[in-house]
Amino acid sequence: MRHGRWRFLAGALVPALVLHVVFVLSPYAQAFYLSLTDWTGVAGEARLVGAGNYARLAGDGLFLDAVRNNALLLAVVPLVTIALGLVLAGLLRSRRGAGGYQIVYFFPQLLSLVVIAVLWGFVYNPNTGLLNSGLRAVGLGGLARSWLADPVFALPAVMAVLVWSSVGFYVVLFLAAIDAIPGELYEAAKLDGAGAWTTFWRVTLPLVRETVQVAFVYLGIAALDGFAVVQVMTVGPGGPDGATEVIGLSLYRTAFTYGKFGYASAMGVALFFATLTLAVLALRAGRRERLELA
């Protein structure tokens, strides 16, 4: 019986492990190897350059601009999205007919990110776009500008699209987490004289902390990407003057425009470790908080 159980387990797990190695681990290993070469994407033997590609990254001005912009996205997009999601979820919890609002907020999730980028490109159009037309309609035409062509406003415009496209999902996610909180806790807080803000800060937020932590990891990964929105919306893309350059875009251009696949692989490996570090730090911080509370 024991041998039959092990055969069953091996038969169930080995095919899945083989597929995982071939289609997941193997591409990672190839990317790490290519990052140490000068491969141009053309069939032929790649020459090993060791850590030379990584040394080049430190002096690549466009790549450093991309790192800066991704860092700004990481600092702004998750925090704004989570804050808006929590506030809207808290407001919907006490409102009747909240299901209709959830559908409205969730609607952007039904659209692909490319479609969203195209639509917002029309909104930001300097001549016929909804944003500038609205400003002119209310007598604020002096604020109208070429949003995606202005180095000061181009990246915030991209951030706004990323927040708009994500916040609806996290409203629904946070609302589900809040609904799982026992109502007795809110009743006790009300009897103690706690106001809406105190109740949210002392009751709601601590009990949805794990959900917020997961949301931060996913939004952080999205902020470290940003490729699709920048590629579709911005001039260049990545412009103006590198104001919206992101690592994914630099990687794509380096590989498929300049044919420097080895150097592009080094960028990909750097992005991989940045994402891995973000996830590990976020998860460890959440675990430390749970241990302290225990």
Coordinates of C-alpha atoms in Angstrom, one line a residue:
M1 CA 0.0 0.0 0.0
R2 CA 2.8 2.4 0.9
H3 CA 4.6 1.8 -2.4
G4 CA 1.3 2.4 -4.3
R5 CA 0.9 5.7 -2.5
W6 CA 4.4 6.9 -3.4
R7 CA 3.8 5.9 -7.1
F8 CA 0.6 7.8 -7.1
L9 CA 2.3 10.9 -5.6
A10 CA 5.2 10.6 -8.1
G11 CA 2.8 10.3 -11.0
A12 CA 0.8 13.3 -9.9
L13 CA 3.8 15.6 -9.0
V14 CA 6.5 14.7 -11.5
P15 CA 4.7 15.9 -14.7
A16 CA 3.9 19.2 -13.0
L17 CA 7.5 19.6 -11.8
V18 CA 8.8 18.8 -15.2
L19 CA 6.5 21.4 -16.8
H20 CA 7.5 24.0 -14.1
V21 CA 11.2 23.4 -14.8
V22 CA 10.9 23.6 -18.6
F23 CA 8.6 26.6 -18.8
V24 CA 9.4 28.6 -15.7
L25 CA 12.8 27.8 -14.2
S26 CA 14.6 27.2 -17.5
P27 CA 13.7 30.6 -19.0
Y28 CA 14.9 32.2 -15.8
A29 CA 18.2 30.3 -16.0
Q30 CA 18.6 31.3 -19.7
A31 CA 18.0 34.9 -18.9
F32 CA 20.6 34.9 -16.1
Y33 CA 23.1 33.3 -18.5
L34 CA 22.4 35.7 -21.3
S35 CA 22.9 38.6 -19.0
L36 CA 26.5 37.6 -18.8
T37 CA 27.0 37.6 -22.5
D38 CA 27.0 40.0 -25.5
W39 CA 24.4 38.0 -27.4
T40 CA 22.7 40.0 -30.2
G41 CA 19.7 37.8 -30.7
V42 CA 21.2 36.3 -33.9
A43 CA 21.9 32.6 -34.0
G44 CA 25.5 32.0 -33.0
E45 CA 27.7 31.6 -30.0
A46 CA 27.4 34.4 -27.5
R47 CA 30.6 35.8 -26.0
L48 CA 30.8 35.9 -22.2
V49 CA 31.4 39.3 -20.8
G50 CA 30.9 38.5 -17.1
A51 CA 29.5 41.3 -15.0
G52 CA 30.2 43.8 -17.8
N53 CA 26.6 44.3 -18.6
Y54 CA 25.7 45.1 -15.0
A55 CA 28.6 47.6 -14.8
R56 CA 27.2 49.3 -17.9
L57 CA 23.8 49.7 -16.1
A58 CA 25.3 51.9 -13.5
G59 CA 26.5 54.4 -16.1
D60 CA 23.5 54.2 -18.5
G61 CA 21.7 57.6 -18.1
L62 CA 18.5 56.4 -19.8
F63 CA 18.4 53.3 -17.6
L64 CA 18.9 55.4 -14.5
D65 CA 16.1 57.7 -15.6
A66 CA 13.9 54.5 -15.9
V67 CA 14.9 53.4 -12.4
R68 CA 14.0 56.9 -11.0
N69 CA 10.7 56.9 -12.7
N70 CA 9.9 53.3 -11.5
A71 CA 10.8 54.4 -8.0
L72 CA 8.4 57.3 -8.2
L73 CA 5.7 55.0 -9.5
L74 CA 6.4 52.6 -6.6
A75 CA 6.2 55.4 -4.1
V76 CA 3.0 56.9 -5.4
V77 CA 0.7 54.4 -7.2
P78 CA 0.4 51.7 -4.4
L79 CA -0.1 54.2 -1.6
V80 CA -2.7 56.3 -3.5
T81 CA -4.5 53.3 -4.8
I82 CA -4.7 51.6 -1.4
A83 CA -5.8 54.8 0.3
L84 CA -8.6 55.5 -2.2
G85 CA -9.6 51.8 -2.1
L86 CA -9.9 51.8 1.7
V87 CA -11.8 55.1 1.8
L88 CA -14.2 54.1 -0.9
A89 CA -14.7 50.7 0.6
G90 CA -15.4 52.2 4.0
L91 CA -17.9 54.6 2.5
L92 CA -19.7 51.8 0.6
R93 CA -19.9 49.6 3.7
S94 CA -22.5 51.8 5.3
R95 CA -24.4 52.7 2.1
R96 CA -27.4 50.8 0.7
G97 CA -27.3 49.7 -2.9
A98 CA -23.5 49.4 -2.7
G99 CA -23.5 46.6 -5.3
G100 CA -24.2 49.2 -8.0
Y101 CA -21.3 51.3 -7.0
Q102 CA -19.0 48.2 -6.9
I103 CA -19.9 47.5 -10.5
V104 CA -19.1 51.0 -11.5
Y105 CA -15.8 51.0 -9.7
F106 CA -14.9 47.5 -11.0
F107 CA -15.7 48.4 -14.6
P108 CA -12.1 49.3 -15.6
Q109 CA -11.1 45.8 -14.8
L110 CA -13.1 44.6 -17.7
L111 CA -10.9 46.5 -20.1
S112 CA -7.4 45.5 -21.0
L113 CA -4.6 47.9 -20.0
V114 CA -3.9 48.7 -23.6
V115 CA -7.5 49.8 -24.2
I116 CA -7.4 51.9 -21.1
A117 CA -4.2 53.6 -22.3
V118 CA -5.7 54.3 -25.7
L119 CA -8.8 55.8 -24.1
W120 CA -6.8 58.0 -21.7
G121 CA -4.7 59.1 -24.6
F122 CA -7.8 60.6 -26.1
V123 CA -8.7 62.2 -22.7
Y124 CA -5.2 63.8 -22.5
N125 CA -5.3 65.1 -26.2
P126 CA -4.3 68.8 -26.0
N127 CA -6.8 70.0 -28.6
T128 CA -9.9 67.8 -28.4
G129 CA -9.3 65.8 -25.2
L130 CA -11.9 65.6 -22.4
L131 CA -9.6 67.0 -19.8
N132 CA -8.6 70.3 -21.6
S133 CA -12.1 70.7 -23.0
G134 CA -13.6 70.5 -19.5
L135 CA -11.1 73.0 -18.1
R136 CA -11.9 75.4 -20.9
A137 CA -15.7 74.9 -20.3
V138 CA -15.4 76.0 -16.7
G139 CA -13.2 79.0 -17.5
L140 CA -9.9 77.4 -16.5
G141 CA -8.4 77.2 -20.0
G142 CA -5.1 78.6 -18.7
L143 CA -4.5 75.3 -17.0
A144 CA -4.9 73.3 -20.3
R145 CA -1.7 71.9 -21.6
S146 CA -0.2 69.0 -23.6
W147 CA -0.2 66.7 -20.6
L148 CA 1.8 63.9 -22.1
A149 CA 4.3 66.2 -23.9
D150 CA 5.1 68.2 -20.8
P151 CA 8.1 66.7 -18.8
V152 CA 6.6 67.9 -15.6
F153 CA 3.1 66.4 -16.0
A154 CA 3.7 63.4 -18.2
L155 CA 4.7 60.9 -15.4
P156 CA 1.8 62.1 -13.1
A157 CA -0.6 61.6 -16.0
V158 CA 0.6 58.0 -16.3
M159 CA 0.3 57.5 -12.6
A160 CA -3.3 58.8 -12.7
V161 CA -4.1 56.2 -15.3
L162 CA -2.5 53.4 -13.3
V163 CA -4.5 54.4 -10.2
W164 CA -7.8 54.7 -12.1
S165 CA -7.3 51.3 -13.7
S166 CA -6.6 49.6 -10.4
V167 CA -8.6 51.2 -7.7
G168 CA -11.9 49.5 -8.5
F169 CA -10.5 46.0 -8.0
Y170 CA -9.1 47.0 -4.6
V171 CA -12.4 48.7 -3.6
V172 CA -14.1 45.3 -4.1
L173 CA -11.3 43.4 -2.4
F174 CA -11.2 45.7 0.7
L175 CA -15.0 45.8 0.9
A176 CA -15.0 42.0 1.1
A177 CA -12.3 42.1 3.8
I178 CA -14.3 44.7 5.8
D179 CA -17.5 42.7 5.5
A180 CA -15.8 39.8 7.1
I181 CA -15.1 41.8 10.3
P182 CA -17.6 40.9 13.0
G183 CA -20.3 43.5 13.4
E184 CA -20.0 43.3 17.2
L185 CA -16.6 45.1 17.0
Y186 CA -18.2 48.1 15.3
E187 CA -21.0 48.1 17.8
A188 CA -18.6 48.0 20.7
A189 CA -16.6 50.9 19.2
K190 CA -19.8 52.9 18.8
L191 CA -20.8 52.3 22.4
D192 CA -17.4 53.5 23.5
G193 CA -18.0 56.7 21.6
A194 CA -15.6 56.2 18.8
G195 CA -16.2 58.3 15.7
A196 CA -16.0 57.2 12.1
W197 CA -12.3 58.0 11.7
T198 CA -11.3 56.4 15.1
T199 CA -13.3 53.3 14.2
F200 CA -11.7 53.0 10.8
W201 CA -8.2 53.6 12.3
R202 CA -8.5 51.4 15.3
V203 CA -10.9 48.6 14.1
T204 CA -11.1 48.4 10.4
L205 CA -7.5 49.0 9.3
P206 CA -5.8 46.6 11.8
L207 CA -8.2 43.8 10.7
V208 CA -7.7 44.2 7.0
R209 CA -3.9 44.7 7.3
E210 CA -3.1 41.4 5.6
T211 CA -5.3 42.3 2.7
V212 CA -3.6 45.6 2.4
Q213 CA -0.2 43.9 2.5
V214 CA -1.1 41.7 -0.4
A215 CA -2.5 44.7 -2.3
F216 CA 0.8 46.5 -1.8
V217 CA 2.8 43.6 -3.2
Y218 CA 0.6 43.4 -6.4
L219 CA 0.5 47.1 -6.9
G220 CA 4.3 47.4 -6.3
I221 CA 4.8 44.8 -9.0
A222 CA 2.6 46.7 -11.4
A223 CA 4.4 50.0 -10.5
L224 CA 7.8 48.3 -11.3
D225 CA 6.4 47.4 -14.7
G226 CA 4.3 50.2 -16.2
F227 CA 5.4 49.1 -19.7
A228 CA 2.0 48.8 -21.5
V229 CA 0.7 52.2 -20.4
V230 CA 3.9 54.1 -21.2
Q231 CA 4.4 52.3 -24.5
V232 CA 0.9 53.2 -25.7
M233 CA 0.3 56.6 -24.2
T234 CA 3.6 58.5 -24.3
V235 CA 5.6 60.2 -27.0
G236 CA 8.8 58.5 -28.0
P237 CA 7.6 56.3 -26.2
G238 CA 9.3 57.1 -22.9
G239 CA 9.3 60.8 -23.5
P240 CA 9.3 63.6 -23.4
D241 CA 13.1 63.7 -22.6
G242 CA 12.9 60.4 -20.7
A243 CA 10.3 61.7 -18.3
T244 CA 8.2 58.5 -18.6
E245 CA 11.0 56.0 -19.3
V246 CA 10.5 52.8 -17.3
I247 CA 12.8 49.7 -17.0
G248 CA 10.5 47.5 -19.0
L249 CA 10.5 50.0 -21.9
S250 CA 14.3 50.3 -21.8
L251 CA 14.6 46.5 -21.8
Y252 CA 12.2 46.2 -24.8
R253 CA 14.0 48.9 -26.8
T254 CA 17.4 47.6 -26.0
A255 CA 16.5 44.1 -27.2
F256 CA 14.2 44.5 -30.1
T257 CA 15.4 47.9 -31.5
Y258 CA 19.1 47.8 -30.9
G259 CA 19.6 44.0 -30.9
K260 CA 21.5 44.0 -27.6
F261 CA 19.8 41.0 -26.0
G262 CA 22.5 40.3 -23.5
Y263 CA 22.4 43.8 -22.1
A264 CA 18.6 43.7 -22.1
S265 CA 18.7 40.5 -20.1
A266 CA 20.8 42.2 -17.5
M267 CA 18.1 44.8 -17.2
G268 CA 15.5 42.1 -16.8
V269 CA 17.6 40.4 -14.1
A270 CA 17.9 43.7 -12.3
L271 CA 14.1 44.2 -12.5
F272 CA 13.6 40.6 -11.3
F273 CA 15.7 41.1 -8.2
A274 CA 14.0 44.5 -7.5
T275 CA 10.6 42.9 -7.7
L276 CA 11.7 39.9 -5.5
T277 CA 13.2 42.3 -2.9
L278 CA 10.0 44.3 -2.8
A279 CA 7.9 41.2 -2.2
V280 CA 10.2 39.8 0.4
L281 CA 10.4 43.0 2.4
A282 CA 6.6 43.5 2.3
L283 CA 5.9 40.0 3.4
R284 CA 8.5 40.1 6.1
A285 CA 7.1 43.4 7.4
G286 CA 3.6 41.9 7.6
R287 CA 4.9 38.8 9.4
R288 CA 6.8 41.0 11.9
E289 CA 3.7 43.0 12.7
R290 CA 1.7 39.8 13.2
L291 CA 4.3 38.5 15.6
E292 CA 4.3 41.7 17.6
L293 CA 0.5 41.7 17.8
A294 CA 0.6 38.1 19.0

